[in-house]
């Protein structure tokens, strides 16, 4: 037997019964001979095995001594069951030890991540959408053994996510920096299921200047957006459509001008082989004269439309730049 004593930041064991060692001899000295609290369970972590949990125990240091880290031999009903490693344990500390594969318990895992818009705002012409992402992971645990099982599910903690408790998700019995631990009781020849749910809200930035009117209308139909934001998107879509209408008029003027130019080239080509005093030649001259008048009108119309387009583009750019709508 031994007792413990603090020694600064260290710890030493004091052997209650003096031991004499002969020269050149060695001995193993027991420092602890006491029962400690042990709970049998299975521990599932897909990093250890994707389908089966590990056989394990939860050991609680119910002694008054600090126990150093080291190897552990596990005996089950006086028979060798496996080896494990244990970390340093102070009085009252507990550790999970795994020592073998539990082939009588199977875990089927599936996961799904969904996202939905839950809000939004507009700042300096940028639409900021708040999207809630929900990660669900379902563990279906099947116990084919003749005994009930207590199964620890080690579920990863995802950065930026918060745990969402619900009917299918019990409160974890423990959490570390990287995982949650759930304890699930599974009866013999039965199955149990848990679905841990983790959520987070992320912000997506969408520049409105380059968005087509139809896309803006699609965004405005998201009912999760505040009404003021949806109205602003519809107004911006209407402004862009008006701009597109002016551009369409310019394109029509350019098409008409190109058509007249092709027609004039054809007429001039036909006039080369005609007598200048022939009636047909005179008809061609009258047609070219009329077309020149149309060309002058088209050029004047194009100038006006280009000016209107430039003014609308400047107005739209200024509107988008100063567009701010709170969510």
Tab-separated table of C-alpha atoms in Angstrom:
chain	number	residue	atom	x	y	z
A	1	UNK	CA	0.000	0.000	0.000
A	2	UNK	CA	1.075	3.576	-0.609
A	3	UNK	CA	-0.043	7.108	0.136
A	4	UNK	CA	0.340	10.196	-1.978
A	5	UNK	CA	1.875	13.570	-1.250
A	6	UNK	CA	2.134	16.803	-3.221
A	7	UNK	CA	5.669	17.948	-3.987
A	8	UNK	CA	5.432	21.400	-5.588
A	9	UNK	CA	3.954	20.774	-9.035
A	10	UNK	CA	4.896	17.090	-8.803
A	11	UNK	CA	3.389	14.170	-6.962
A	12	UNK	CA	5.132	11.349	-5.085
A	13	UNK	CA	4.079	8.015	-3.663
A	14	UNK	CA	5.120	7.075	-0.147
A	15	UNK	CA	5.421	3.312	0.488
A	16	UNK	CA	3.894	2.600	3.876
A	17	UNK	CA	5.883	-0.632	4.363
A	18	UNK	CA	9.691	-0.239	3.967
A	19	UNK	CA	11.177	-2.519	1.313
A	20	UNK	CA	14.719	-3.856	1.325
A	21	UNK	CA	16.343	-4.657	-1.998
A	22	UNK	CA	19.456	-6.772	-2.216
A	23	UNK	CA	22.282	-5.541	-4.382
A	24	UNK	CA	21.663	-6.231	-8.069
A	25	UNK	CA	18.002	-7.111	-7.484
A	26	UNK	CA	14.782	-5.380	-8.550
A	27	UNK	CA	11.188	-5.500	-7.487
A	28	UNK	CA	7.771	-4.254	-8.581
A	29	UNK	CA	6.125	-2.319	-5.784
A	30	UNK	CA	2.329	-1.988	-5.750
A	31	UNK	CA	1.255	1.546	-4.995
A	32	UNK	CA	-2.467	0.884	-5.345
A	33	UNK	CA	-4.513	-2.179	-4.511
A	34	UNK	CA	-8.080	-0.976	-4.489
A	35	UNK	CA	-11.303	-1.339	-6.425
A	36	UNK	CA	-12.304	1.544	-8.697
A	37	UNK	CA	-15.623	2.299	-10.343
A	38	UNK	CA	-15.971	0.746	-13.812
A	39	UNK	CA	-18.988	0.947	-16.171
A	40	UNK	CA	-19.145	-1.375	-19.170
A	41	UNK	CA	-20.129	0.239	-22.477
A	42	UNK	CA	-19.416	0.354	-26.221
A	43	UNK	CA	-17.818	3.384	-27.887
A	44	UNK	CA	-18.618	4.266	-31.489
A	45	UNK	CA	-16.330	6.555	-33.456
A	46	UNK	CA	-16.187	6.146	-37.263
A	47	UNK	CA	-12.471	6.943	-37.164
A	48	UNK	CA	-11.948	3.678	-35.228
A	49	UNK	CA	-14.376	1.573	-37.287
A	50	UNK	CA	-17.145	2.683	-39.698
A	51	UNK	CA	-19.725	0.022	-38.706
A	52	UNK	CA	-18.938	-1.356	-35.249
A	53	UNK	CA	-18.233	0.332	-31.921
A	54	UNK	CA	-15.318	-0.574	-29.700
A	55	UNK	CA	-15.774	-2.557	-26.511
A	56	UNK	CA	-14.939	-0.251	-23.656
A	57	UNK	CA	-15.334	0.854	-20.078
A	58	UNK	CA	-15.608	4.113	-18.230
A	59	UNK	CA	-13.098	4.069	-15.358
A	60	UNK	CA	-13.494	6.497	-12.461
A	61	UNK	CA	-10.600	7.059	-10.090
A	62	UNK	CA	-12.381	6.635	-6.768
A	63	UNK	CA	-9.090	6.517	-4.826
A	64	UNK	CA	-7.248	9.378	-3.184
A	65	UNK	CA	-4.182	8.884	-5.364
A	66	UNK	CA	-3.182	10.442	-8.664
A	67	UNK	CA	-2.721	7.739	-11.264
A	68	UNK	CA	-0.027	8.144	-13.899
A	69	UNK	CA	-0.653	7.440	-17.586
A	70	UNK	CA	0.229	4.018	-18.887
A	71	UNK	CA	-0.933	0.672	-20.295
A	72	UNK	CA	-3.934	-1.187	-18.919
A	73	UNK	CA	-4.740	-4.886	-19.192
A	74	UNK	CA	-8.487	-5.575	-19.314
A	75	UNK	CA	-9.844	-8.816	-17.818
A	76	UNK	CA	-13.432	-9.952	-18.341
A	77	UNK	CA	-14.616	-12.700	-15.993
A	78	UNK	CA	-10.977	-13.419	-15.125
A	79	UNK	CA	-10.149	-13.907	-18.827
A	80	UNK	CA	-7.911	-11.646	-20.894
A	81	UNK	CA	-10.071	-9.228	-22.967
A	82	UNK	CA	-7.562	-6.772	-24.390
A	83	UNK	CA	-5.174	-3.920	-23.781
A	84	UNK	CA	-5.764	-0.200	-23.523
A	85	UNK	CA	-3.980	3.034	-22.717
A	86	UNK	CA	-5.077	5.394	-19.977
A	87	UNK	CA	-4.101	9.014	-19.479
A	88	UNK	CA	-3.225	10.713	-16.224
A	89	UNK	CA	-6.115	10.542	-13.740
A	90	UNK	CA	-6.530	12.634	-10.648
A	91	UNK	CA	-8.866	11.666	-7.806
A	92	UNK	CA	-12.456	11.713	-9.099
A	93	UNK	CA	-11.425	11.822	-12.787
A	94	UNK	CA	-12.907	9.384	-15.279
A	95	UNK	CA	-11.634	8.084	-18.619
A	96	UNK	CA	-13.047	6.063	-21.497
A	97	UNK	CA	-10.961	3.008	-22.382
A	98	UNK	CA	-11.493	0.876	-25.486
A	99	UNK	CA	-9.903	-2.525	-25.863
A	100	UNK	CA	-11.658	-4.519	-28.626
A	101	UNK	CA	-14.203	-4.515	-31.448
A	102	UNK	CA	-17.864	-5.045	-30.521
A	103	UNK	CA	-19.070	-7.211	-33.407
A	104	UNK	CA	-22.517	-7.744	-31.870
A	105	UNK	CA	-23.466	-4.067	-32.241
A	106	UNK	CA	-23.780	-2.353	-35.623
A	107	UNK	CA	-24.073	1.391	-36.284
A	108	UNK	CA	-25.437	2.760	-39.569
A	109	UNK	CA	-24.763	6.450	-40.058
A	110	UNK	CA	-26.182	8.874	-42.623
A	111	UNK	CA	-25.968	12.643	-42.876
A	112	UNK	CA	-27.702	15.475	-44.699
A	113	UNK	CA	-27.046	19.215	-44.888
A	114	UNK	CA	-29.782	21.644	-45.939
A	115	UNK	CA	-29.933	25.409	-46.209
A	116	UNK	CA	-32.645	28.032	-46.336
A	117	UNK	CA	-32.772	31.826	-46.487
A	118	UNK	CA	-33.892	33.276	-43.156
A	119	UNK	CA	-33.255	36.994	-43.695
A	120	UNK	CA	-31.442	39.634	-45.681
A	121	UNK	CA	-30.521	43.275	-46.118
A	122	UNK	CA	-29.049	45.590	-48.758
A	123	UNK	CA	-25.995	47.725	-48.093
A	124	UNK	CA	-24.268	49.916	-50.719
A	125	UNK	CA	-25.801	47.924	-53.540
A	126	UNK	CA	-24.894	44.511	-52.116
A	127	UNK	CA	-27.623	42.042	-51.148
A	128	UNK	CA	-26.609	40.157	-48.026
A	129	UNK	CA	-28.581	36.954	-47.543
A	130	UNK	CA	-28.621	35.144	-44.199
A	131	UNK	CA	-28.722	31.432	-44.916
A	132	UNK	CA	-29.367	28.926	-42.137
A	133	UNK	CA	-27.480	25.689	-42.697
A	134	UNK	CA	-28.727	22.597	-40.878
A	135	UNK	CA	-26.543	19.487	-40.572
A	136	UNK	CA	-28.339	16.310	-39.491
A	137	UNK	CA	-26.540	13.052	-38.813
A	138	UNK	CA	-28.573	9.981	-37.947
A	139	UNK	CA	-27.101	7.028	-36.063
A	140	UNK	CA	-29.123	3.798	-36.136
A	141	UNK	CA	-27.746	1.376	-33.541
A	142	UNK	CA	-28.612	-2.327	-33.806
A	143	UNK	CA	-27.876	-4.616	-30.857
A	144	UNK	CA	-27.706	-8.295	-31.896
A	145	UNK	CA	-26.317	-9.511	-28.568
A	146	UNK	CA	-28.165	-11.270	-25.783
A	147	UNK	CA	-27.450	-8.404	-23.391
A	148	UNK	CA	-28.503	-4.784	-23.278
A	149	UNK	CA	-25.849	-2.331	-24.384
A	150	UNK	CA	-24.930	1.181	-23.329
A	151	UNK	CA	-23.410	2.768	-26.452
A	152	UNK	CA	-21.401	5.986	-26.482
A	153	UNK	CA	-21.713	7.829	-29.813
A	154	UNK	CA	-18.829	10.209	-30.454
A	155	UNK	CA	-20.269	12.808	-32.811
A	156	UNK	CA	-18.004	15.495	-34.357
A	157	UNK	CA	-18.456	19.171	-33.481
A	158	UNK	CA	-18.378	21.263	-36.652
A	159	UNK	CA	-16.729	24.663	-36.513
A	160	UNK	CA	-19.175	27.562	-36.452
A	161	UNK	CA	-22.157	25.286	-35.789
A	162	UNK	CA	-24.298	25.242	-32.650
A	163	UNK	CA	-26.020	22.157	-31.273
A	164	UNK	CA	-29.797	22.203	-31.684
A	165	UNK	CA	-31.561	20.002	-29.166
A	166	UNK	CA	-34.784	18.321	-30.210
A	167	UNK	CA	-36.978	15.262	-29.678
A	168	UNK	CA	-34.574	13.013	-31.599
A	169	UNK	CA	-31.428	14.553	-30.105
A	170	UNK	CA	-30.758	14.010	-26.403
A	171	UNK	CA	-28.414	16.266	-24.522
A	172	UNK	CA	-24.818	15.003	-24.791
A	173	UNK	CA	-23.383	13.512	-21.638
A	174	UNK	CA	-20.025	15.074	-22.417
A	175	UNK	CA	-18.357	17.365	-24.925
A	176	UNK	CA	-14.766	18.059	-25.872
A	177	UNK	CA	-13.207	20.579	-28.228
A	178	UNK	CA	-13.796	18.262	-31.186
A	179	UNK	CA	-16.829	16.090	-30.397
A	180	UNK	CA	-20.060	15.478	-28.483
A	181	UNK	CA	-20.626	12.218	-26.615
A	182	UNK	CA	-24.131	10.738	-26.454
A	183	UNK	CA	-25.026	7.719	-24.351
A	184	UNK	CA	-27.721	5.515	-25.860
A	185	UNK	CA	-29.291	2.507	-24.165
A	186	UNK	CA	-30.056	-0.281	-26.654
A	187	UNK	CA	-31.982	-3.332	-25.519
A	188	UNK	CA	-31.030	-6.846	-26.570
A	189	UNK	CA	-32.075	-7.712	-30.158
A	190	UNK	CA	-33.391	-4.194	-30.612
A	191	UNK	CA	-32.346	-0.952	-32.208
A	192	UNK	CA	-32.219	2.716	-31.219
A	193	UNK	CA	-31.705	5.913	-33.164
A	194	UNK	CA	-30.476	9.435	-32.459
A	195	UNK	CA	-30.104	12.398	-34.797
A	196	UNK	CA	-27.778	15.151	-33.582
A	197	UNK	CA	-28.592	18.437	-35.328
A	198	UNK	CA	-26.133	21.306	-35.658
A	199	UNK	CA	-26.972	24.668	-37.233
A	200	UNK	CA	-25.240	27.848	-38.280
A	201	UNK	CA	-26.174	31.046	-40.091
A	202	UNK	CA	-23.867	32.243	-42.863
A	203	UNK	CA	-24.030	35.427	-44.918
A	204	UNK	CA	-23.894	35.381	-48.716
A	205	UNK	CA	-23.055	38.632	-50.523
A	206	UNK	CA	-24.639	39.219	-53.949
A	207	UNK	CA	-23.642	42.282	-55.957
A	208	UNK	CA	-26.809	43.805	-57.435
A	209	UNK	CA	-25.132	45.824	-60.188
A	210	UNK	CA	-24.505	42.763	-62.361
A	211	UNK	CA	-27.787	40.960	-61.691
A	212	UNK	CA	-30.283	40.513	-64.531
A	213	UNK	CA	-33.881	41.745	-63.929
A	214	UNK	CA	-35.300	38.210	-63.941
A	215	UNK	CA	-32.779	37.113	-61.316
A	216	UNK	CA	-33.711	40.088	-59.133
A	217	UNK	CA	-37.380	39.123	-59.367
A	218	UNK	CA	-36.501	35.562	-58.302
A	219	UNK	CA	-34.633	36.941	-55.283
A	220	UNK	CA	-37.562	39.222	-54.411
A	221	UNK	CA	-39.908	36.237	-54.158
A	222	UNK	CA	-38.052	34.818	-51.151
A	223	UNK	CA	-40.663	35.272	-48.445
A	224	UNK	CA	-37.998	35.089	-45.733
A	225	UNK	CA	-36.692	38.493	-46.862
A	226	UNK	CA	-38.107	41.632	-45.236
A	227	UNK	CA	-40.791	43.347	-47.314
A	228	UNK	CA	-38.658	46.478	-47.755
A	229	UNK	CA	-35.839	44.391	-49.252
A	230	UNK	CA	-38.206	42.594	-51.631
A	231	UNK	CA	-39.719	45.919	-52.761
A	232	UNK	CA	-36.251	47.355	-53.376
A	233	UNK	CA	-35.333	44.344	-55.551
A	234	UNK	CA	-38.519	44.705	-57.629
A	235	UNK	CA	-37.866	48.441	-58.096
A	236	UNK	CA	-34.299	47.740	-59.189
A	237	UNK	CA	-35.518	45.087	-61.645
A	238	UNK	CA	-37.949	47.622	-63.179
A	239	UNK	CA	-35.161	50.178	-63.544
A	240	UNK	CA	-32.969	47.637	-65.293
A	241	UNK	CA	-35.787	46.620	-67.598
A	242	UNK	CA	-36.317	50.263	-68.579
A	243	UNK	CA	-32.614	50.475	-69.367
A	244	UNK	CA	-32.860	47.311	-71.435
A	245	UNK	CA	-35.765	48.768	-73.388
A	246	UNK	CA	-33.640	51.781	-74.402
A	247	UNK	CA	-30.834	49.454	-75.442
A	248	UNK	CA	-33.321	47.411	-77.482
A	249	UNK	CA	-34.394	50.586	-79.338
A	250	UNK	CA	-30.759	51.354	-80.148
A	251	UNK	CA	-30.303	47.810	-81.443
A	252	UNK	CA	-33.382	48.266	-83.671
A	253	UNK	CA	-32.020	51.532	-85.073
A	254	UNK	CA	-28.683	49.817	-85.805
A	255	UNK	CA	-30.493	46.968	-87.578
A	256	UNK	CA	-32.536	49.379	-89.713
A	257	UNK	CA	-29.422	51.359	-90.609
A	258	UNK	CA	-27.570	48.173	-91.606
A	259	UNK	CA	-30.505	47.064	-93.746
A	260	UNK	CA	-30.652	50.436	-95.585
A	261	UNK	CA	-26.893	50.337	-96.112
A	262	UNK	CA	-27.115	46.848	-97.667
A	263	UNK	CA	-30.026	47.966	-99.855
A	264	UNK	CA	-28.120	51.053	-101.040
A	265	UNK	CA	-25.102	48.937	-101.965
A	266	UNK	CA	-27.343	46.672	-104.058
A	267	UNK	CA	-28.983	49.680	-105.797
A	268	UNK	CA	-25.632	51.312	-106.599
A	269	UNK	CA	-24.399	48.044	-108.018
A	270	UNK	CA	-27.428	47.862	-110.315
A	271	UNK	CA	-27.028	51.485	-111.418
A	272	UNK	CA	-23.538	50.924	-112.797
A	273	UNK	CA	-24.767	49.241	-115.982
A	274	UNK	CA	-27.693	51.610	-116.648
A	275	UNK	CA	-27.965	54.668	-118.890
A	276	UNK	CA	-28.251	57.772	-116.725
A	277	UNK	CA	-31.186	58.942	-118.848
A	278	UNK	CA	-33.178	55.711	-118.459
A	279	UNK	CA	-36.376	55.709	-116.342
A	280	UNK	CA	-35.024	52.901	-114.104
A	281	UNK	CA	-31.905	54.889	-113.336
A	282	UNK	CA	-34.087	57.815	-112.263
A	283	UNK	CA	-36.178	55.518	-110.050
A	284	UNK	CA	-33.004	54.301	-108.338
A	285	UNK	CA	-31.862	57.895	-107.728
A	286	UNK	CA	-35.208	58.751	-106.099
A	287	UNK	CA	-34.962	55.674	-103.884
A	288	UNK	CA	-31.423	56.516	-102.790
A	289	UNK	CA	-32.476	60.090	-102.014
A	290	UNK	CA	-35.392	58.866	-99.866
A	291	UNK	CA	-33.150	56.418	-98.066
A	292	UNK	CA	-30.627	59.155	-97.267
A	293	UNK	CA	-33.401	60.988	-95.507
A	294	UNK	CA	-34.203	57.865	-93.493
A	295	UNK	CA	-30.501	57.478	-92.658
A	296	UNK	CA	-30.387	61.041	-91.292
A	297	UNK	CA	-33.432	60.338	-89.112
A	298	UNK	CA	-31.942	57.079	-87.823
A	299	UNK	CA	-28.632	58.760	-86.979
A	300	UNK	CA	-30.405	61.553	-85.105
A	301	UNK	CA	-32.574	59.004	-83.303
A	302	UNK	CA	-29.518	56.960	-82.343
A	303	UNK	CA	-27.770	59.995	-80.884
A	304	UNK	CA	-30.804	60.783	-78.743
A	305	UNK	CA	-31.155	57.175	-77.597
A	306	UNK	CA	-27.445	56.932	-76.728
A	307	UNK	CA	-27.762	60.062	-74.628
A	308	UNK	CA	-30.821	58.650	-72.886
A	309	UNK	CA	-29.008	55.334	-72.284
A	310	UNK	CA	-25.960	57.090	-70.781
A	311	UNK	CA	-28.190	59.146	-68.477
A	312	UNK	CA	-30.141	56.079	-67.327
A	313	UNK	CA	-26.935	54.084	-66.768
A	314	UNK	CA	-25.474	56.864	-64.633
A	315	UNK	CA	-28.720	57.184	-62.687
A	316	UNK	CA	-28.909	53.400	-62.155
A	317	UNK	CA	-25.269	53.192	-61.020
A	318	UNK	CA	-25.833	55.976	-58.492
A	319	UNK	CA	-29.050	54.323	-57.295
A	320	UNK	CA	-27.340	50.954	-56.770
A	321	UNK	CA	-24.360	52.557	-55.053
A	322	UNK	CA	-26.571	54.325	-52.517
A	323	UNK	CA	-29.102	51.508	-52.086
A	324	UNK	CA	-29.347	50.626	-48.382
A	325	UNK	CA	-32.257	48.673	-46.931
A	326	UNK	CA	-32.165	47.264	-43.419
A	327	UNK	CA	-33.403	43.759	-42.800
